[in-house]
Amino acid sequence: MNPIQLLDYAGVAVFAATGALAASRKELDIIGFIFLAGITGMGGGTLRDLVLDAPVFWIWNPTYILVCAAVAIIVYFAAPLVEHRYRLLLWLDAVGLAAYSVLGAAKGLAATGSATVALVTGMLTATFGGVLRDVLTGEPSVLLRPEVYVTAALVGAGVFTLADISGLDWMLAALIAIAAAFLVRGGALKFGWTFPRYKSRPGRPPEEL
């Protein structure tokens, strides 16, 4: 198993676990667990492959579906043992975001050779599965939380792309980038890091337009 595939399986498994945890919070049945685990685990990668006009990864390798199902079943039986499931969901999401931002960037860079495309595919791969999970379960979207989120994905994708273009060993570049993305997202969760928020003036009433 090459490093890219290993990272891909790890990212899918971690995101699948967050989907299953979301299912546990909604008290769904085992099929609901598997469905949400699959959507969350494979959603970002599916969007990435569609954008790159590449074969969708879980179609040519159904092992990814089995990974999501296995993780969902494990979480189905283990979730009652976890007291703070939403907190665990957020931290696992941070791990998955870090891994998938690098994987998405690596695949975008390999497919196009463009650093700009690598940044976009890294961001999409890392965030879209979590967005789908939150929309389907009615949880507060990770994108709408005050702490930085997309920024962490961009940091991971950017660090990997820069390191790879500079000729750094692939695995070392990936590890450094994953650590950078996780530190940004983890720091945001721990310390509440945010950017200044937009403050608008009240909109004009229709009769004044």
PDB file of C-alpha atoms in Angstrom:
ATOM      1  CA  MET A   1       0.000   0.000   0.000  1.00  0.00           C
ATOM      2  CA  ASN A   2       1.527   3.323  -1.076  1.00  0.00           C
ATOM      3  CA  PRO A   3       1.529   6.382   1.237  1.00  0.00           C
ATOM      4  CA  ILE A   4      -1.237   8.179  -0.688  1.00  0.00           C
ATOM      5  CA  GLN A   5      -3.596   5.223  -0.424  1.00  0.00           C
ATOM      6  CA  LEU A   6      -2.770   4.771   3.271  1.00  0.00           C
ATOM      7  CA  LEU A   7      -3.543   8.430   3.926  1.00  0.00           C
ATOM      8  CA  ASP A   8      -6.750   8.104   1.902  1.00  0.00           C
ATOM      9  CA  TYR A   9      -7.989   5.158   3.982  1.00  0.00           C
ATOM     10  CA  ALA A  10      -7.098   6.984   7.204  1.00  0.00           C
ATOM     11  CA  GLY A  11      -8.941  10.137   6.151  1.00  0.00           C
ATOM     12  CA  VAL A  12     -12.022   8.200   5.076  1.00  0.00           C
ATOM     13  CA  ALA A  13     -12.082   6.212   8.328  1.00  0.00           C
ATOM     14  CA  VAL A  14     -11.768   9.274  10.570  1.00  0.00           C
ATOM     15  CA  PHE A  15     -14.441  11.228   8.709  1.00  0.00           C
ATOM     16  CA  ALA A  16     -16.686   8.152   8.675  1.00  0.00           C
ATOM     17  CA  ALA A  17     -16.348   8.027  12.456  1.00  0.00           C
ATOM     18  CA  THR A  18     -17.569  11.628  12.727  1.00  0.00           C
ATOM     19  CA  GLY A  19     -20.583  10.758  10.576  1.00  0.00           C
ATOM     20  CA  ALA A  20     -21.379   7.779  12.779  1.00  0.00           C
ATOM     21  CA  LEU A  21     -21.016   9.919  15.903  1.00  0.00           C
ATOM     22  CA  ALA A  22     -23.474  12.395  14.415  1.00  0.00           C
ATOM     23  CA  ALA A  23     -25.851   9.475  13.825  1.00  0.00           C
ATOM     24  CA  SER A  24     -25.485   8.444  17.468  1.00  0.00           C
ATOM     25  CA  ARG A  25     -26.485  11.942  18.579  1.00  0.00           C
ATOM     26  CA  LYS A  26     -29.671  11.588  16.505  1.00  0.00           C
ATOM     27  CA  GLU A  27     -30.264   8.045  17.843  1.00  0.00           C
ATOM     28  CA  LEU A  28     -30.477   6.504  14.365  1.00  0.00           C
ATOM     29  CA  ASP A  29     -30.487   2.780  13.562  1.00  0.00           C
ATOM     30  CA  ILE A  30     -27.488   0.875  12.208  1.00  0.00           C
ATOM     31  CA  ILE A  31     -28.416   1.675   8.594  1.00  0.00           C
ATOM     32  CA  GLY A  32     -28.472   5.371   9.454  1.00  0.00           C
ATOM     33  CA  PHE A  33     -25.020   4.994  11.000  1.00  0.00           C
ATOM     34  CA  ILE A  34     -23.634   3.349   7.850  1.00  0.00           C
ATOM     35  CA  PHE A  35     -25.301   5.892   5.560  1.00  0.00           C
ATOM     36  CA  LEU A  36     -23.953   8.920   7.433  1.00  0.00           C
ATOM     37  CA  ALA A  37     -20.522   7.349   7.824  1.00  0.00           C
ATOM     38  CA  GLY A  38     -20.367   6.728   4.069  1.00  0.00           C
ATOM     39  CA  ILE A  39     -21.592  10.193   3.112  1.00  0.00           C
ATOM     40  CA  THR A  40     -19.164  11.895   5.475  1.00  0.00           C
ATOM     41  CA  GLY A  41     -16.212   9.644   4.767  1.00  0.00           C
ATOM     42  CA  MET A  42     -16.471   9.732   0.978  1.00  0.00           C
ATOM     43  CA  GLY A  43     -18.248  13.025   0.255  1.00  0.00           C
ATOM     44  CA  GLY A  44     -15.173  15.247   0.046  1.00  0.00           C
ATOM     45  CA  GLY A  45     -13.194  12.793  -2.068  1.00  0.00           C
ATOM     46  CA  THR A  46     -16.134  12.321  -4.414  1.00  0.00           C
ATOM     47  CA  LEU A  47     -16.418  16.065  -5.041  1.00  0.00           C
ATOM     48  CA  ARG A  48     -12.644  16.263  -5.583  1.00  0.00           C
ATOM     49  CA  ASP A  49     -12.686  13.501  -8.201  1.00  0.00           C
ATOM     50  CA  LEU A  50     -15.669  15.026  -9.997  1.00  0.00           C
ATOM     51  CA  VAL A  51     -13.949  18.427 -10.124  1.00  0.00           C
ATOM     52  CA  LEU A  52     -10.758  16.825 -11.468  1.00  0.00           C
ATOM     53  CA  ASP A  53     -12.776  14.738 -13.979  1.00  0.00           C
ATOM     54  CA  ALA A  54     -11.109  11.657 -12.504  1.00  0.00           C
ATOM     55  CA  PRO A  55     -12.615   8.210 -11.759  1.00  0.00           C
ATOM     56  CA  VAL A  56     -14.493   8.435  -8.455  1.00  0.00           C
ATOM     57  CA  PHE A  57     -12.251   6.650  -5.979  1.00  0.00           C
ATOM     58  CA  TRP A  58     -14.832   4.441  -4.244  1.00  0.00           C
ATOM     59  CA  ILE A  59     -16.255   3.162  -7.523  1.00  0.00           C
ATOM     60  CA  TRP A  60     -12.989   1.684  -8.747  1.00  0.00           C
ATOM     61  CA  ASN A  61     -12.066   0.542  -5.224  1.00  0.00           C
ATOM     62  CA  PRO A  62     -15.154  -0.462  -3.174  1.00  0.00           C
ATOM     63  CA  THR A  63     -12.921  -1.173  -0.164  1.00  0.00           C
ATOM     64  CA  TYR A  64     -13.598   2.407   0.888  1.00  0.00           C
ATOM     65  CA  ILE A  65     -17.295   1.556   1.283  1.00  0.00           C
ATOM     66  CA  LEU A  66     -16.384  -1.394   3.496  1.00  0.00           C
ATOM     67  CA  VAL A  67     -14.111   0.832   5.608  1.00  0.00           C
ATOM     68  CA  CYS A  68     -16.987   3.258   6.211  1.00  0.00           C
ATOM     69  CA  ALA A  69     -19.379   0.427   7.062  1.00  0.00           C
ATOM     70  CA  ALA A  70     -16.902  -1.173   9.483  1.00  0.00           C
ATOM     71  CA  VAL A  71     -16.255   2.135  11.243  1.00  0.00           C
ATOM     72  CA  ALA A  72     -19.997   2.788  11.496  1.00  0.00           C
ATOM     73  CA  ILE A  73     -20.618  -0.595  13.126  1.00  0.00           C
ATOM     74  CA  ILE A  74     -17.779  -0.062  15.617  1.00  0.00           C
ATOM     75  CA  VAL A  75     -19.098   3.378  16.566  1.00  0.00           C
ATOM     76  CA  TYR A  76     -22.660   1.998  16.839  1.00  0.00           C
ATOM     77  CA  PHE A  77     -21.556  -0.242  19.705  1.00  0.00           C
ATOM     78  CA  ALA A  78     -18.881   2.047  21.186  1.00  0.00           C
ATOM     79  CA  ALA A  79     -20.702   5.412  21.141  1.00  0.00           C
ATOM     80  CA  PRO A  80     -22.673   4.780  24.376  1.00  0.00           C
ATOM     81  CA  LEU A  81     -19.328   4.606  26.186  1.00  0.00           C
ATOM     82  CA  VAL A  82     -18.381   8.150  25.114  1.00  0.00           C
ATOM     83  CA  GLU A  83     -19.758  10.889  27.342  1.00  0.00           C
ATOM     84  CA  HIS A  84     -18.944  13.970  25.235  1.00  0.00           C
ATOM     85  CA  ARG A  85     -19.679  12.800  21.710  1.00  0.00           C
ATOM     86  CA  TYR A  86     -19.952  16.214  20.062  1.00  0.00           C
ATOM     87  CA  ARG A  87     -16.556  17.235  21.433  1.00  0.00           C
ATOM     88  CA  LEU A  88     -15.077  13.975  20.126  1.00  0.00           C
ATOM     89  CA  LEU A  89     -16.765  14.604  16.768  1.00  0.00           C
ATOM     90  CA  LEU A  90     -15.108  18.017  16.489  1.00  0.00           C
ATOM     91  CA  TRP A  91     -11.644  16.696  17.338  1.00  0.00           C
ATOM     92  CA  LEU A  92     -11.924  13.723  14.986  1.00  0.00           C
ATOM     93  CA  ASP A  93     -13.136  16.133  12.328  1.00  0.00           C
ATOM     94  CA  ALA A  94      -9.955  18.154  12.912  1.00  0.00           C
ATOM     95  CA  VAL A  95      -7.829  15.036  12.354  1.00  0.00           C
ATOM     96  CA  GLY A  96      -9.750  14.123   9.205  1.00  0.00           C
ATOM     97  CA  LEU A  97      -9.554  17.687   7.908  1.00  0.00           C
ATOM     98  CA  ALA A  98      -5.768  17.719   8.371  1.00  0.00           C
ATOM     99  CA  ALA A  99      -5.252  14.416   6.577  1.00  0.00           C
ATOM    100  CA  TYR A 100      -7.693  15.095   3.771  1.00  0.00           C
ATOM    101  CA  SER A 101      -6.406  18.619   3.080  1.00  0.00           C
ATOM    102  CA  VAL A 102      -3.031  17.071   2.257  1.00  0.00           C
ATOM    103  CA  LEU A 103      -4.478  14.180   0.277  1.00  0.00           C
ATOM    104  CA  GLY A 104      -6.707  16.483  -1.753  1.00  0.00           C
ATOM    105  CA  ALA A 105      -3.792  18.776  -2.500  1.00  0.00           C
ATOM    106  CA  ALA A 106      -1.601  15.823  -3.491  1.00  0.00           C
ATOM    107  CA  LYS A 107      -4.188  14.494  -5.925  1.00  0.00           C
ATOM    108  CA  GLY A 108      -4.894  17.928  -7.370  1.00  0.00           C
ATOM    109  CA  LEU A 109      -1.187  18.586  -7.846  1.00  0.00           C
ATOM    110  CA  ALA A 110      -0.599  15.175  -9.418  1.00  0.00           C
ATOM    111  CA  ALA A 111      -3.529  15.571 -11.807  1.00  0.00           C
ATOM    112  CA  THR A 112      -2.866  19.131 -12.981  1.00  0.00           C
ATOM    113  CA  GLY A 113       0.557  20.282 -11.790  1.00  0.00           C
ATOM    114  CA  SER A 114      -1.102  23.511 -10.633  1.00  0.00           C
ATOM    115  CA  ALA A 115      -0.469  24.795  -7.108  1.00  0.00           C
ATOM    116  CA  THR A 116      -3.691  26.819  -7.266  1.00  0.00           C
ATOM    117  CA  VAL A 117      -5.759  23.765  -8.147  1.00  0.00           C
ATOM    118  CA  ALA A 118      -4.027  21.824  -5.373  1.00  0.00           C
ATOM    119  CA  LEU A 119      -5.150  24.421  -2.818  1.00  0.00           C
ATOM    120  CA  VAL A 120      -8.751  24.225  -4.022  1.00  0.00           C
ATOM    121  CA  THR A 121      -8.913  20.417  -4.157  1.00  0.00           C
ATOM    122  CA  GLY A 122      -7.288  20.204  -0.727  1.00  0.00           C
ATOM    123  CA  MET A 123      -9.885  22.555   0.728  1.00  0.00           C
ATOM    124  CA  LEU A 124     -12.835  20.814  -0.949  1.00  0.00           C
ATOM    125  CA  THR A 125     -11.689  17.331   0.023  1.00  0.00           C
ATOM    126  CA  ALA A 126     -11.189  18.346   3.640  1.00  0.00           C
ATOM    127  CA  THR A 127     -14.438  20.232   4.221  1.00  0.00           C
ATOM    128  CA  PHE A 128     -17.242  18.922   2.018  1.00  0.00           C
ATOM    129  CA  GLY A 129     -17.878  15.649   3.858  1.00  0.00           C
ATOM    130  CA  GLY A 130     -18.288  17.488   7.163  1.00  0.00           C
ATOM    131  CA  VAL A 131     -20.654  19.995   5.572  1.00  0.00           C
ATOM    132  CA  LEU A 132     -22.836  17.170   4.209  1.00  0.00           C
ATOM    133  CA  ARG A 133     -22.853  15.477   7.621  1.00  0.00           C
ATOM    134  CA  ASP A 134     -24.004  18.611   9.407  1.00  0.00           C
ATOM    135  CA  VAL A 135     -26.677  19.456   6.815  1.00  0.00           C
ATOM    136  CA  LEU A 136     -28.155  15.930   6.923  1.00  0.00           C
ATOM    137  CA  THR A 137     -28.215  15.728  10.722  1.00  0.00           C
ATOM    138  CA  GLY A 138     -29.260  19.308  11.400  1.00  0.00           C
ATOM    139  CA  GLU A 139     -26.158  19.945  13.520  1.00  0.00           C
ATOM    140  CA  PRO A 140     -24.599  23.426  13.611  1.00  0.00           C
ATOM    141  CA  SER A 141     -22.411  23.509  10.515  1.00  0.00           C
ATOM    142  CA  VAL A 142     -18.679  23.434  11.148  1.00  0.00           C
ATOM    143  CA  LEU A 143     -18.406  26.153   8.503  1.00  0.00           C
ATOM    144  CA  LEU A 144     -20.601  28.464  10.574  1.00  0.00           C
ATOM    145  CA  ARG A 145     -18.769  27.943  13.860  1.00  0.00           C
ATOM    146  CA  PRO A 146     -16.804  31.034  14.926  1.00  0.00           C
ATOM    147  CA  GLU A 147     -13.394  29.279  15.001  1.00  0.00           C
ATOM    148  CA  VAL A 148     -11.280  29.031  11.873  1.00  0.00           C
ATOM    149  CA  TYR A 149     -12.053  25.930   9.813  1.00  0.00           C
ATOM    150  CA  VAL A 150     -11.498  26.346   6.085  1.00  0.00           C
ATOM    151  CA  THR A 151      -8.305  28.236   6.921  1.00  0.00           C
ATOM    152  CA  ALA A 152      -6.878  25.097   8.528  1.00  0.00           C
ATOM    153  CA  ALA A 153      -7.548  23.131   5.346  1.00  0.00           C
ATOM    154  CA  LEU A 154      -5.875  25.831   3.268  1.00  0.00           C
ATOM    155  CA  VAL A 155      -2.852  25.781   5.592  1.00  0.00           C
ATOM    156  CA  GLY A 156      -2.485  22.013   5.217  1.00  0.00           C
ATOM    157  CA  ALA A 157      -2.888  22.117   1.438  1.00  0.00           C
ATOM    158  CA  GLY A 158      -0.576  25.123   1.136  1.00  0.00           C
ATOM    159  CA  VAL A 159       2.220  23.711   3.285  1.00  0.00           C
ATOM    160  CA  PHE A 160       2.148  20.390   1.431  1.00  0.00           C
ATOM    161  CA  THR A 161       2.091  22.021  -1.996  1.00  0.00           C
ATOM    162  CA  LEU A 162       4.983  24.312  -1.157  1.00  0.00           C
ATOM    163  CA  ALA A 163       7.020  21.483   0.359  1.00  0.00           C
ATOM    164  CA  ASP A 164       6.336  19.140  -2.552  1.00  0.00           C
ATOM    165  CA  ILE A 165       7.239  21.745  -5.173  1.00  0.00           C
ATOM    166  CA  SER A 166      10.428  22.453  -3.217  1.00  0.00           C
ATOM    167  CA  GLY A 167      11.440  18.804  -3.629  1.00  0.00           C
ATOM    168  CA  LEU A 168      10.937  17.661  -0.037  1.00  0.00           C
ATOM    169  CA  ASP A 169      10.350  13.938   0.484  1.00  0.00           C
ATOM    170  CA  TRP A 170       6.636  13.178  -0.061  1.00  0.00           C
ATOM    171  CA  MET A 171       6.022  11.525   3.289  1.00  0.00           C
ATOM    172  CA  LEU A 172       7.890  14.194   5.235  1.00  0.00           C
ATOM    173  CA  ALA A 173       6.002  16.928   3.378  1.00  0.00           C
ATOM    174  CA  ALA A 174       2.703  15.209   4.150  1.00  0.00           C
ATOM    175  CA  LEU A 175       3.486  14.795   7.854  1.00  0.00           C
ATOM    176  CA  ILE A 176       4.544  18.432   8.228  1.00  0.00           C
ATOM    177  CA  ALA A 177       1.438  19.656   6.404  1.00  0.00           C
ATOM    178  CA  ILE A 178      -0.914  17.426   8.423  1.00  0.00           C
ATOM    179  CA  ALA A 179       0.645  18.683  11.645  1.00  0.00           C
ATOM    180  CA  ALA A 180       0.307  22.314  10.504  1.00  0.00           C
ATOM    181  CA  ALA A 181      -3.373  21.913   9.583  1.00  0.00           C
ATOM    182  CA  PHE A 182      -4.166  20.087  12.815  1.00  0.00           C
ATOM    183  CA  LEU A 183      -2.377  22.701  14.922  1.00  0.00           C
ATOM    184  CA  VAL A 184      -4.422  25.481  13.318  1.00  0.00           C
ATOM    185  CA  ARG A 185      -7.751  23.693  13.704  1.00  0.00           C
ATOM    186  CA  GLY A 186      -6.871  22.255  17.118  1.00  0.00           C
ATOM    187  CA  GLY A 187      -5.742  25.659  18.324  1.00  0.00           C
ATOM    188  CA  ALA A 188      -9.003  27.145  17.099  1.00  0.00           C
ATOM    189  CA  LEU A 189     -10.995  24.555  19.038  1.00  0.00           C
ATOM    190  CA  LYS A 190      -8.865  24.928  22.166  1.00  0.00           C
ATOM    191  CA  PHE A 191      -8.333  28.684  22.217  1.00  0.00           C
ATOM    192  CA  GLY A 192     -11.177  29.978  20.037  1.00  0.00           C
ATOM    193  CA  TRP A 193      -8.998  31.476  17.291  1.00  0.00           C
ATOM    194  CA  THR A 194     -11.090  33.518  14.879  1.00  0.00           C
ATOM    195  CA  PHE A 195     -10.773  36.183  12.219  1.00  0.00           C
ATOM    196  CA  PRO A 196     -12.453  39.576  12.713  1.00  0.00           C
ATOM    197  CA  ARG A 197     -16.111  39.208  11.781  1.00  0.00           C
ATOM    198  CA  TYR A 198     -17.910  41.341   9.232  1.00  0.00           C
ATOM    199  CA  LYS A 199     -20.137  43.954  10.838  1.00  0.00           C
ATOM    200  CA  SER A 200     -22.755  45.366   8.505  1.00  0.00           C
ATOM    201  CA  ARG A 201     -24.982  48.391   8.766  1.00  0.00           C
ATOM    202  CA  PRO A 202     -28.720  47.713   9.016  1.00  0.00           C
ATOM    203  CA  GLY A 203     -30.322  47.188   5.610  1.00  0.00           C
ATOM    204  CA  ARG A 204     -32.585  49.919   4.233  1.00  0.00           C
ATOM    205  CA  PRO A 205     -36.314  49.288   4.437  1.00  0.00           C
ATOM    206  CA  PRO A 206     -37.928  48.552   1.035  1.00  0.00           C
ATOM    207  CA  GLU A 207     -39.835  51.867   0.975  1.00  0.00           C
ATOM    208  CA  GLU A 208     -36.554  53.811   0.986  1.00  0.00           C
ATOM    209  CA  LEU A 209     -35.139  52.052  -2.057  1.00  0.00           C
TER     210      LEU A 209
END
